[in-house]
Amino acid sequence: MSLESDRIKKDGGIFLIGMPGVGKSTVGVILAKQLGRDFIDADLVIQRRENKLLPEIIEEKGIDGFLEIENEVCRDLAGSAAGAVVATGGSAVYGTEAMERMKENGTVVYLEASLRVLRRRLRNLKGRGVVLREGQTLKELYRERTVLYERFADITVKEDGRSVEETLDAVMEALRRG
């Protein structure tokens, strides 16, 4: 399937951003298959680089240390993942350098889900390796990040009430429209 648009650079990456639980990896794998592109999960790249699981990295390096690593990895992926579909971690949006590079080198797609939907999907935030400051609630995290996702997104796809297939169709259509 061809996507002809000024916004979609032929060799540019497609970078999926959004809260944990929105389906960046799930949608990303299928999107990459449909477009004939490589798929990269930034969280897996981080784990491989550090030889540890995300919760272990956060525990060992602290939140700020983890965010530095994530910014470096996502910045590097934005420069080297030509044509790939990249699922970023939910906290990648804190890395301004990486986010700006993604926008320069591709299309940033924000998968947006309501707090109600996320509460239903997410159970163990710490076990998932979610960057959550001490005492911070999911609602506070959602409000803090939503502003950043909206700031960096080229395209926003609302997920509420959509299946994975419907979300994928909406992403494909948004990419076609540019």
mmCIF file of C-alpha atoms in Angstrom, residues 25-172:
data_model
loop_
_atom_site.group_PDB
_atom_site.id
_atom_site.type_symbol
_atom_site.label_atom_id
_atom_site.label_comp_id
_atom_site.label_asym_id
_atom_site.label_seq_id
_atom_site.Cartn_x
_atom_site.Cartn_y
_atom_site.Cartn_z
ATOM 1 C CA SER A 25 3.518 -1.976 19.817
ATOM 2 C CA THR A 26 0.447 -3.931 18.721
ATOM 3 C CA VAL A 27 -0.613 -1.362 16.122
ATOM 4 C CA GLY A 28 3.017 -0.789 15.121
ATOM 5 C CA VAL A 29 3.695 -4.427 14.254
ATOM 6 C CA ILE A 30 0.601 -4.690 12.059
ATOM 7 C CA LEU A 31 1.177 -1.265 10.479
ATOM 8 C CA ALA A 32 4.742 -2.229 9.578
ATOM 9 C CA LYS A 33 3.506 -5.463 7.967
ATOM 10 C CA GLN A 34 0.874 -3.629 5.941
ATOM 11 C CA LEU A 35 3.357 -1.011 4.754
ATOM 12 C CA GLY A 36 6.205 -3.456 4.156
ATOM 13 C CA ARG A 37 8.418 -1.652 6.657
ATOM 14 C CA ASP A 38 10.593 -2.796 9.548
ATOM 15 C CA PHE A 39 9.176 -2.565 13.067
ATOM 16 C CA ILE A 40 11.242 -1.391 16.043
ATOM 17 C CA ASP A 41 10.076 -1.365 19.659
ATOM 18 C CA ALA A 42 12.132 1.311 21.442
ATOM 19 C CA ASP A 43 11.550 -0.318 24.851
ATOM 20 C CA LEU A 44 13.123 -3.553 23.590
ATOM 21 C CA VAL A 45 16.079 -1.616 22.171
ATOM 22 C CA ILE A 46 16.574 0.007 25.597
ATOM 23 C CA GLN A 47 16.376 -3.362 27.364
ATOM 24 C CA ARG A 48 18.853 -4.922 24.941
ATOM 25 C CA ARG A 49 21.257 -1.977 25.268
ATOM 26 C CA GLU A 50 21.154 -2.061 29.069
ATOM 27 C CA ASN A 51 20.804 -5.854 29.344
ATOM 28 C CA LYS A 52 18.013 -5.339 31.901
ATOM 29 C CA LEU A 53 14.215 -5.119 31.996
ATOM 30 C CA LEU A 54 12.672 -1.641 32.093
ATOM 31 C CA PRO A 55 11.652 -1.826 35.787
ATOM 32 C CA GLU A 56 15.210 -2.895 36.673
ATOM 33 C CA ILE A 57 16.688 0.032 34.736
ATOM 34 C CA ILE A 58 14.352 2.488 36.453
ATOM 35 C CA GLU A 59 15.178 0.975 39.853
ATOM 36 C CA GLU A 60 18.925 1.093 39.229
ATOM 37 C CA LYS A 61 19.278 4.408 37.353
ATOM 38 C CA GLY A 62 16.300 6.276 38.753
ATOM 39 C CA ILE A 63 13.661 7.997 36.671
ATOM 40 C CA ASP A 64 15.943 10.746 35.391
ATOM 41 C CA GLY A 65 18.646 8.247 34.451
ATOM 42 C CA PHE A 66 16.120 6.124 32.596
ATOM 43 C CA LEU A 67 14.746 9.158 30.750
ATOM 44 C CA GLU A 68 18.277 10.062 29.624
ATOM 45 C CA ILE A 69 18.758 6.562 28.224
ATOM 46 C CA GLU A 70 15.361 6.647 26.531
ATOM 47 C CA ASN A 71 16.085 10.055 24.972
ATOM 48 C CA GLU A 72 19.429 8.788 23.598
ATOM 49 C CA VAL A 73 17.900 5.606 22.172
ATOM 50 C CA CYS A 74 14.912 7.384 20.613
ATOM 51 C CA ARG A 75 17.124 10.169 19.226
ATOM 52 C CA ASP A 76 19.380 7.575 17.629
ATOM 53 C CA LEU A 77 16.419 5.595 16.274
ATOM 54 C CA ALA A 78 14.938 8.775 14.794
ATOM 55 C CA GLY A 79 18.157 9.265 12.869
ATOM 56 C CA SER A 80 18.786 5.672 11.850
ATOM 57 C CA ALA A 81 15.374 4.016 11.472
ATOM 58 C CA ALA A 82 14.712 5.279 7.953
ATOM 59 C CA GLY A 83 11.402 3.930 6.762
ATOM 60 C CA ALA A 84 10.687 1.903 9.907
ATOM 61 C CA VAL A 85 7.641 1.976 12.150
ATOM 62 C CA VAL A 86 8.866 2.730 15.680
ATOM 63 C CA ALA A 87 6.821 2.200 18.842
ATOM 64 C CA THR A 88 8.271 4.507 21.474
ATOM 65 C CA GLY A 89 7.876 4.115 25.200
ATOM 66 C CA GLY A 90 5.171 6.250 26.768
ATOM 67 C CA SER A 91 7.757 8.476 28.435
ATOM 68 C CA ALA A 92 9.732 9.141 25.227
ATOM 69 C CA VAL A 93 7.782 12.369 24.927
ATOM 70 C CA TYR A 94 9.864 13.837 27.784
ATOM 71 C CA GLY A 95 12.949 13.708 25.546
ATOM 72 C CA THR A 96 12.652 16.955 23.610
ATOM 73 C CA GLU A 97 15.788 16.246 21.596
ATOM 74 C CA ALA A 98 14.482 12.847 20.483
ATOM 75 C CA MET A 99 10.983 14.128 19.748
ATOM 76 C CA GLU A 100 12.273 16.991 17.605
ATOM 77 C CA ARG A 101 14.461 14.558 15.674
ATOM 78 C CA MET A 102 11.466 12.263 15.096
ATOM 79 C CA LYS A 103 9.500 15.174 13.659
ATOM 80 C CA GLU A 104 12.429 16.072 11.375
ATOM 81 C CA ASN A 105 12.886 12.520 10.132
ATOM 82 C CA GLY A 106 9.360 11.219 9.831
ATOM 83 C CA THR A 107 5.791 11.372 11.011
ATOM 84 C CA VAL A 108 4.787 11.314 14.673
ATOM 85 C CA VAL A 109 1.461 9.571 15.280
ATOM 86 C CA TYR A 110 -0.200 10.046 18.666
ATOM 87 C CA LEU A 111 -2.462 7.152 19.658
ATOM 88 C CA GLU A 112 -4.863 8.796 22.068
ATOM 89 C CA ALA A 113 -7.031 6.935 24.568
ATOM 90 C CA SER A 114 -9.128 8.411 27.343
ATOM 91 C CA LEU A 115 -8.155 8.034 30.972
ATOM 92 C CA ARG A 116 -11.200 5.780 31.432
ATOM 93 C CA VAL A 117 -9.954 3.367 28.746
ATOM 94 C CA LEU A 118 -6.394 3.417 30.100
ATOM 95 C CA ARG A 119 -7.578 2.631 33.641
ATOM 96 C CA ARG A 120 -9.354 -0.432 32.284
ATOM 97 C CA ARG A 121 -6.290 -1.597 30.285
ATOM 98 C CA LEU A 122 -3.533 -0.909 32.812
ATOM 99 C CA ARG A 123 -3.040 -2.894 35.977
ATOM 100 C CA ASN A 124 0.546 -2.990 37.210
ATOM 101 C CA LEU A 125 2.203 0.267 36.111
ATOM 102 C CA LYS A 126 5.509 -0.326 37.894
ATOM 103 C CA GLY A 127 5.749 -3.880 36.535
ATOM 104 C CA ARG A 128 5.327 -2.533 32.999
ATOM 105 C CA GLY A 129 8.235 -0.163 33.482
ATOM 106 C CA VAL A 130 6.070 2.957 33.436
ATOM 107 C CA VAL A 131 7.904 6.096 34.523
ATOM 108 C CA LEU A 132 5.815 7.198 37.479
ATOM 109 C CA ARG A 133 7.165 9.574 40.090
ATOM 110 C CA GLU A 134 6.642 8.732 43.768
ATOM 111 C CA GLY A 135 3.015 9.425 44.702
ATOM 112 C CA GLN A 136 2.015 10.329 41.129
ATOM 113 C CA THR A 137 -1.356 8.973 40.017
ATOM 114 C CA LEU A 138 -2.272 7.730 36.561
ATOM 115 C CA LYS A 139 -4.583 10.738 36.219
ATOM 116 C CA GLU A 140 -1.724 13.155 36.981
ATOM 117 C CA LEU A 141 0.591 11.321 34.587
ATOM 118 C CA TYR A 142 -2.094 11.419 31.877
ATOM 119 C CA ARG A 143 -2.615 15.172 32.255
ATOM 120 C CA GLU A 144 1.127 15.858 32.273
ATOM 121 C CA ARG A 145 1.852 13.808 29.176
ATOM 122 C CA THR A 146 -1.215 14.643 27.089
ATOM 123 C CA VAL A 147 0.020 18.210 26.567
ATOM 124 C CA LEU A 148 3.369 16.876 25.326
ATOM 125 C CA TYR A 149 1.842 14.248 23.031
ATOM 126 C CA GLU A 150 -0.360 16.909 21.448
ATOM 127 C CA ARG A 151 2.611 19.264 21.066
ATOM 128 C CA PHE A 152 4.756 16.781 19.144
ATOM 129 C CA ALA A 153 2.101 14.893 17.146
ATOM 130 C CA ASP A 154 1.771 15.329 13.402
ATOM 131 C CA ILE A 155 -1.297 13.083 13.443
ATOM 132 C CA THR A 156 -3.640 12.134 16.300
ATOM 133 C CA VAL A 157 -5.785 9.004 16.191
ATOM 134 C CA LYS A 158 -8.436 8.641 18.878
ATOM 135 C CA GLU A 159 -8.785 5.032 20.030
ATOM 136 C CA ASP A 160 -11.814 5.079 22.318
ATOM 137 C CA GLY A 161 -14.451 2.659 21.073
ATOM 138 C CA ARG A 162 -12.143 1.225 18.406
ATOM 139 C CA SER A 163 -10.760 -2.271 18.042
ATOM 140 C CA VAL A 164 -7.100 -2.761 17.100
ATOM 141 C CA GLU A 165 -8.176 -3.223 13.471
ATOM 142 C CA GLU A 166 -10.261 -0.041 13.533
ATOM 143 C CA THR A 167 -7.380 1.882 15.110
ATOM 144 C CA LEU A 168 -5.053 0.552 12.425
ATOM 145 C CA ASP A 169 -7.498 1.602 9.682
ATOM 146 C CA ALA A 170 -7.733 5.082 11.240
ATOM 147 C CA VAL A 171 -3.926 5.368 11.342
ATOM 148 C CA MET A 172 -3.636 4.265 7.715
#
